[in-house]
Amino acid sequence: MSFSRRYGYKPVKDIIQLESMNDELKARLWNAFQNCYLPERRLGFISLALDSLPGRILDAFFKQPVDNTASWDSHYSELKKQFLNCSWYEVYDFIEFVARNLSEYESVNKAGDFREICNEILEEENSAYRFIGAHVTKITSKIEIEAIEKAISQSRYDVVSVHLNQALTLLADKEKPDYRNSIKESISAVESLCKKIVGEEKATLGQALKKVEQKYELHPALREAFSKMYGYTSDEDGIRHALMEMDSLRYEDALYMLITCSAFMNYLIEKSKL
């Protein structure tokens, strides 16, 4: 994790790739396509089943003229060039096209496998999109990303921003993401803010929320919901709730908690006028 990400100097929108795509993500999606649909090229030969694939994609997707007398390598090179010149949204169009329209090549690799591999890459590279069925679907909105950025930037208390930045760092770490502790940090940010609002550093989140409820007319349902979230993540030994003991905690779980806690903190800051 780079210095700029660890300390919150890189905007959230540059960490979670929403309306952009860095070269690393684009290259890995190309590799996924090549490994799934053109594996024989690496062995130095091309089967008849794959002979027309580059030309077909150049024609049907990129709408480029295809010379039937050109070599396979020529079509392949042109296909790769066209792909690498794609804008971020055209790359998502491309992988959708591949997954949905190359059924005759499924003897080489099932489209479902390609989608699964793409989803692994999209998660590892912190893309805001995933395959759901045959469609690439947004799982994080611009509004949600702005909520995280606002919560990090507007708090007057460094400790709150530290917790949120750490939650984002643990979530976005490409080498060793820690979703469980990212969730803990998101909740800890809410806890720290509530303690500051009520002026009681030793209060638990539940105790602080009760006082916020009384002082600022916080809806009881919100107070109860976040008290339960705190119970999921905190005890004297750390994580305790069954949800947090699951081995299957994923990127989307930690992202949901980060977004939810950020939005709630923005709400509390407005309520209390910090």
Short mmCIF file of C-alpha atoms in Angstrom, two decimals:
data_model
loop_
_atom_site.label_atom_id
_atom_site.label_comp_id
_atom_site.label_asym_id
_atom_site.label_seq_id
_atom_site.Cartn_x
_atom_site.Cartn_y
_atom_site.Cartn_z
CA MET A 1 0.00 0.00 0.00
CA SER A 2 1.50 3.32 -1.10
CA PHE A 3 2.18 6.29 1.21
CA SER A 4 -0.56 8.37 -0.44
CA ARG A 5 -3.15 5.68 0.19
CA ARG A 6 -2.07 4.91 3.75
CA TYR A 7 -2.36 8.52 4.83
CA GLY A 8 -5.42 9.50 2.81
CA TYR A 9 -3.74 11.84 0.30
CA LYS A 10 -5.06 9.91 -2.68
CA PRO A 11 -8.77 10.59 -3.33
CA VAL A 12 -11.15 7.70 -2.68
CA LYS A 13 -12.32 7.93 -6.30
CA ASP A 14 -8.74 7.12 -7.40
CA ILE A 15 -8.61 4.08 -5.11
CA ILE A 16 -12.05 2.69 -5.94
CA GLN A 17 -12.13 2.78 -9.75
CA LEU A 18 -15.58 4.11 -10.61
CA GLU A 19 -15.41 6.25 -13.76
CA SER A 20 -11.84 5.37 -14.64
CA MET A 21 -9.58 2.39 -15.21
CA ASN A 22 -5.85 2.25 -14.58
CA ASP A 23 -3.42 0.43 -16.86
CA GLU A 24 -3.02 -2.44 -14.42
CA LEU A 25 -6.73 -3.30 -14.43
CA LYS A 26 -6.98 -2.99 -18.21
CA ALA A 27 -3.95 -5.24 -18.73
CA ARG A 28 -5.25 -7.90 -16.36
CA LEU A 29 -8.66 -7.99 -18.09
CA TRP A 30 -6.90 -8.46 -21.43
CA ASN A 31 -4.86 -11.28 -19.91
CA ALA A 32 -8.07 -12.90 -18.65
CA PHE A 33 -9.56 -12.79 -22.15
CA GLN A 34 -6.40 -14.15 -23.73
CA ASN A 35 -5.94 -16.94 -21.18
CA CYS A 36 -9.58 -18.02 -21.38
CA TYR A 37 -10.21 -17.80 -25.11
CA LEU A 38 -6.78 -17.93 -26.73
CA PRO A 39 -4.78 -20.35 -24.54
CA GLU A 40 -3.36 -22.27 -27.49
CA ARG A 41 -1.53 -19.20 -28.78
CA ARG A 42 0.90 -19.55 -25.92
CA LEU A 43 1.73 -23.05 -27.18
CA GLY A 44 2.61 -21.80 -30.65
CA PHE A 45 -0.37 -23.09 -32.63
CA ILE A 46 -3.99 -22.15 -33.27
CA SER A 47 -6.84 -24.62 -33.63
CA LEU A 48 -9.44 -24.30 -36.36
CA ALA A 49 -12.00 -23.48 -33.65
CA LEU A 50 -10.10 -20.32 -32.75
CA ASP A 51 -8.86 -19.35 -36.18
CA SER A 52 -11.60 -16.77 -36.81
CA LEU A 53 -11.91 -15.35 -33.29
CA PRO A 54 -9.77 -12.17 -33.54
CA GLY A 55 -11.31 -11.26 -36.89
CA ARG A 56 -14.81 -11.84 -35.60
CA ILE A 57 -14.30 -9.53 -32.62
CA LEU A 58 -12.71 -6.86 -34.82
CA ASP A 59 -15.78 -7.00 -37.04
CA ALA A 60 -18.63 -7.48 -34.56
CA PHE A 61 -17.38 -5.42 -31.62
CA PHE A 62 -14.84 -2.88 -32.88
CA LYS A 63 -16.52 -2.46 -36.31
CA GLN A 64 -13.13 -2.50 -38.00
CA PRO A 65 -12.45 -3.68 -41.57
CA VAL A 66 -11.16 -7.25 -41.60
CA ASP A 67 -8.87 -8.48 -44.36
CA ASN A 68 -9.69 -12.15 -44.88
CA THR A 69 -6.29 -12.69 -46.47
CA ALA A 70 -4.43 -11.33 -43.46
CA SER A 71 -2.71 -13.69 -41.04
CA TRP A 72 -4.09 -14.70 -37.67
CA ASP A 73 -1.22 -12.87 -35.98
CA SER A 74 -2.12 -9.70 -37.86
CA HIS A 75 -5.73 -9.88 -36.68
CA TYR A 76 -4.58 -10.66 -33.14
CA SER A 77 -2.20 -7.69 -33.03
CA GLU A 78 -4.91 -5.36 -34.30
CA LEU A 79 -7.38 -6.72 -31.74
CA LYS A 80 -4.93 -6.14 -28.91
CA LYS A 81 -4.20 -2.61 -30.13
CA GLN A 82 -7.90 -1.79 -30.33
CA PHE A 83 -8.48 -3.13 -26.82
CA LEU A 84 -5.60 -1.23 -25.23
CA ASN A 85 -6.87 1.99 -26.83
CA CYS A 86 -10.33 1.52 -25.31
CA SER A 87 -11.70 4.01 -22.82
CA TRP A 88 -12.59 2.61 -19.40
CA TYR A 89 -16.26 2.05 -20.25
CA GLU A 90 -15.41 0.42 -23.59
CA VAL A 91 -13.35 -2.18 -21.75
CA TYR A 92 -16.45 -3.16 -19.78
CA ASP A 93 -18.41 -3.28 -23.05
CA PHE A 94 -15.72 -5.59 -24.42
CA ILE A 95 -15.76 -8.12 -21.59
CA GLU A 96 -19.57 -8.15 -21.66
CA PHE A 97 -19.44 -8.84 -25.39
CA VAL A 98 -16.98 -11.67 -24.90
CA ALA A 99 -19.01 -13.29 -22.13
CA ARG A 100 -22.31 -13.01 -24.00
CA ASN A 101 -21.47 -13.55 -27.66
CA LEU A 102 -18.75 -16.16 -28.02
CA SER A 103 -20.83 -19.25 -27.26
CA GLU A 104 -19.28 -21.27 -30.08
CA TYR A 105 -15.90 -20.97 -28.39
CA GLU A 106 -17.10 -22.32 -25.06
CA SER A 107 -15.47 -25.66 -25.76
CA VAL A 108 -12.24 -23.82 -25.09
CA ASN A 109 -13.44 -22.11 -21.94
CA LYS A 110 -16.91 -21.54 -20.50
CA ALA A 111 -18.13 -17.97 -20.44
CA GLY A 112 -18.98 -18.43 -16.78
CA ASP A 113 -15.35 -19.13 -16.01
CA PHE A 114 -14.34 -15.95 -17.82
CA ARG A 115 -16.83 -13.93 -15.78
CA GLU A 116 -15.57 -15.50 -12.56
CA ILE A 117 -11.96 -14.68 -13.40
CA CYS A 118 -12.91 -11.13 -14.35
CA ASN A 119 -14.73 -10.67 -11.05
CA GLU A 120 -11.67 -11.81 -9.12
CA ILE A 121 -9.57 -9.25 -10.99
CA LEU A 122 -12.16 -6.49 -10.57
CA GLU A 123 -12.20 -7.11 -6.82
CA GLU A 124 -8.42 -7.25 -6.48
CA GLU A 125 -8.00 -4.02 -8.45
CA ASN A 126 -10.78 -2.22 -6.53
CA SER A 127 -13.11 -1.70 -9.45
CA ALA A 128 -16.59 -0.38 -8.71
CA TYR A 129 -18.07 -2.97 -11.10
CA ARG A 130 -18.72 -6.73 -11.19
CA PHE A 131 -20.27 -9.28 -13.49
CA ILE A 132 -23.73 -10.16 -12.24
CA GLY A 133 -24.96 -12.79 -14.63
CA ALA A 134 -23.97 -11.69 -18.12
CA HIS A 135 -23.96 -7.97 -17.31
CA VAL A 136 -21.25 -5.78 -15.80
CA THR A 137 -23.01 -3.95 -12.99
CA LYS A 138 -22.03 -1.01 -10.80
CA ILE A 139 -21.72 -2.00 -7.14
CA THR A 140 -20.54 1.39 -5.90
CA SER A 141 -22.01 4.75 -6.90
CA LYS A 142 -20.42 8.17 -7.18
CA ILE A 143 -22.61 9.36 -4.32
CA GLU A 144 -21.29 6.59 -2.06
CA ILE A 145 -17.68 7.43 -2.87
CA GLU A 146 -18.36 11.10 -2.19
CA ALA A 147 -19.86 10.15 1.19
CA ILE A 148 -16.59 8.43 2.16
CA GLU A 149 -14.50 11.37 0.98
CA LYS A 150 -16.71 13.85 2.84
CA ALA A 151 -16.55 11.88 6.08
CA ILE A 152 -12.75 11.68 5.89
CA SER A 153 -12.25 15.34 5.01
CA GLN A 154 -14.82 17.20 7.10
CA SER A 155 -14.17 15.79 10.55
CA ARG A 156 -12.35 18.13 12.93
CA TYR A 157 -10.91 15.17 14.81
CA ASP A 158 -7.84 13.40 13.49
CA VAL A 159 -8.65 10.14 15.26
CA VAL A 160 -11.88 9.79 13.28
CA SER A 161 -10.12 10.32 9.96
CA VAL A 162 -7.40 7.89 11.01
CA HIS A 163 -9.96 5.13 11.54
CA LEU A 164 -11.68 5.81 8.21
CA ASN A 165 -8.41 5.99 6.30
CA GLN A 166 -7.32 2.73 7.91
CA ALA A 167 -10.63 1.09 6.96
CA LEU A 168 -10.08 2.19 3.37
CA THR A 169 -6.44 1.09 3.42
CA LEU A 170 -7.28 -2.40 4.68
CA LEU A 171 -10.08 -2.70 2.14
CA ALA A 172 -8.03 -1.54 -0.85
CA ASP A 173 -4.77 -3.38 -0.13
CA LYS A 174 -4.10 -5.40 -3.30
CA GLU A 175 -1.55 -7.71 -1.72
CA LYS A 176 -3.28 -8.61 1.54
CA PRO A 177 -6.75 -7.07 2.02
CA ASP A 178 -8.12 -7.39 5.55
CA TYR A 179 -11.88 -7.08 5.30
CA ARG A 180 -12.55 -8.10 8.89
CA ASN A 181 -10.42 -5.38 10.40
CA SER A 182 -11.57 -2.86 7.80
CA ILE A 183 -15.08 -3.37 9.18
CA LYS A 184 -13.78 -2.86 12.72
CA GLU A 185 -12.09 0.41 11.72
CA SER A 186 -15.28 1.72 10.10
CA ILE A 187 -17.25 1.09 13.29
CA SER A 188 -14.42 2.53 15.39
CA ALA A 189 -14.65 5.76 13.38
CA VAL A 190 -18.34 6.06 14.30
CA GLU A 191 -17.53 5.28 17.93
CA SER A 192 -14.78 7.92 18.07
CA LEU A 193 -17.03 10.56 16.53
CA CYS A 194 -19.87 9.84 18.96
CA LYS A 195 -17.51 10.11 21.92
CA LYS A 196 -16.37 13.51 20.67
CA ILE A 197 -19.94 14.68 20.14
CA VAL A 198 -21.00 13.85 23.71
CA GLY A 199 -17.62 14.71 25.25
CA GLU A 200 -17.14 11.34 26.97
CA GLU A 201 -14.02 9.52 25.86
CA LYS A 202 -14.75 6.45 28.01
CA ALA A 203 -18.30 5.92 26.77
CA THR A 204 -19.12 2.90 24.63
CA LEU A 205 -20.73 3.47 21.26
CA GLY A 206 -24.07 2.36 22.66
CA GLN A 207 -23.84 4.79 25.58
CA ALA A 208 -22.71 7.66 23.35
CA LEU A 209 -25.48 7.00 20.84
CA LYS A 210 -28.10 7.14 23.57
CA LYS A 211 -26.89 10.59 24.55
CA VAL A 212 -26.76 11.71 20.92
CA GLU A 213 -30.33 10.44 20.55
CA GLN A 214 -31.48 12.50 23.52
CA LYS A 215 -29.56 15.65 22.64
CA TYR A 216 -29.97 15.80 18.87
CA GLU A 217 -33.21 13.89 18.29
CA LEU A 218 -31.51 10.92 16.68
CA HIS A 219 -34.08 8.40 15.52
CA PRO A 220 -34.13 5.42 17.94
CA ALA A 221 -33.96 2.94 15.05
CA LEU A 222 -30.66 4.44 13.87
CA ARG A 223 -29.22 4.33 17.35
CA GLU A 224 -30.26 0.70 17.76
CA ALA A 225 -28.90 -0.32 14.36
CA PHE A 226 -25.43 1.08 15.01
CA SER A 227 -25.38 -0.28 18.55
CA LYS A 228 -25.93 -3.73 17.06
CA MET A 229 -23.20 -3.16 14.48
CA TYR A 230 -20.84 -2.26 17.31
CA GLY A 231 -21.78 -5.49 19.04
CA TYR A 232 -20.86 -7.40 15.92
CA THR A 233 -17.33 -6.07 15.91
CA SER A 234 -16.18 -5.25 19.42
CA ASP A 235 -15.44 -6.91 22.71
CA GLU A 236 -12.37 -7.01 24.90
CA ASP A 237 -10.74 -9.62 22.66
CA GLY A 238 -11.74 -7.95 19.40
CA ILE A 239 -14.11 -9.53 16.92
CA ARG A 240 -16.76 -11.77 18.41
CA HIS A 241 -20.02 -11.89 16.45
CA ALA A 242 -20.75 -14.86 14.19
CA LEU A 243 -20.85 -12.56 11.18
CA MET A 244 -17.31 -11.44 11.86
CA GLU A 245 -16.07 -14.97 12.48
CA MET A 246 -17.00 -16.03 8.96
CA ASP A 247 -14.16 -16.97 6.63
CA SER A 248 -16.22 -15.68 3.73
CA LEU A 249 -16.14 -11.95 4.53
CA ARG A 250 -15.65 -10.26 1.19
CA TYR A 251 -14.78 -6.93 -0.35
CA GLU A 252 -18.44 -5.99 -0.69
CA ASP A 253 -19.05 -6.60 3.05
CA ALA A 254 -16.27 -4.23 4.09
CA LEU A 255 -17.21 -1.69 1.42
CA TYR A 256 -20.83 -1.70 2.56
CA MET A 257 -19.75 -1.03 6.14
CA LEU A 258 -17.38 1.75 5.09
CA ILE A 259 -20.09 3.45 3.02
CA THR A 260 -22.76 3.01 5.70
CA CYS A 261 -20.57 4.32 8.50
CA SER A 262 -19.36 7.26 6.40
CA ALA A 263 -22.92 8.28 5.55
CA PHE A 264 -23.99 7.96 9.19
CA MET A 265 -21.03 10.06 10.33
CA ASN A 266 -21.89 12.78 7.82
CA TYR A 267 -25.42 12.70 9.21
CA LEU A 268 -24.17 12.99 12.81
CA ILE A 269 -21.82 15.84 11.95
CA GLU A 270 -24.67 17.77 10.36
CA LYS A 271 -26.94 17.02 13.32
CA SER A 272 -24.40 18.17 15.87
CA LYS A 273 -22.91 20.94 13.67
CA LEU A 274 -19.35 19.88 14.40
#
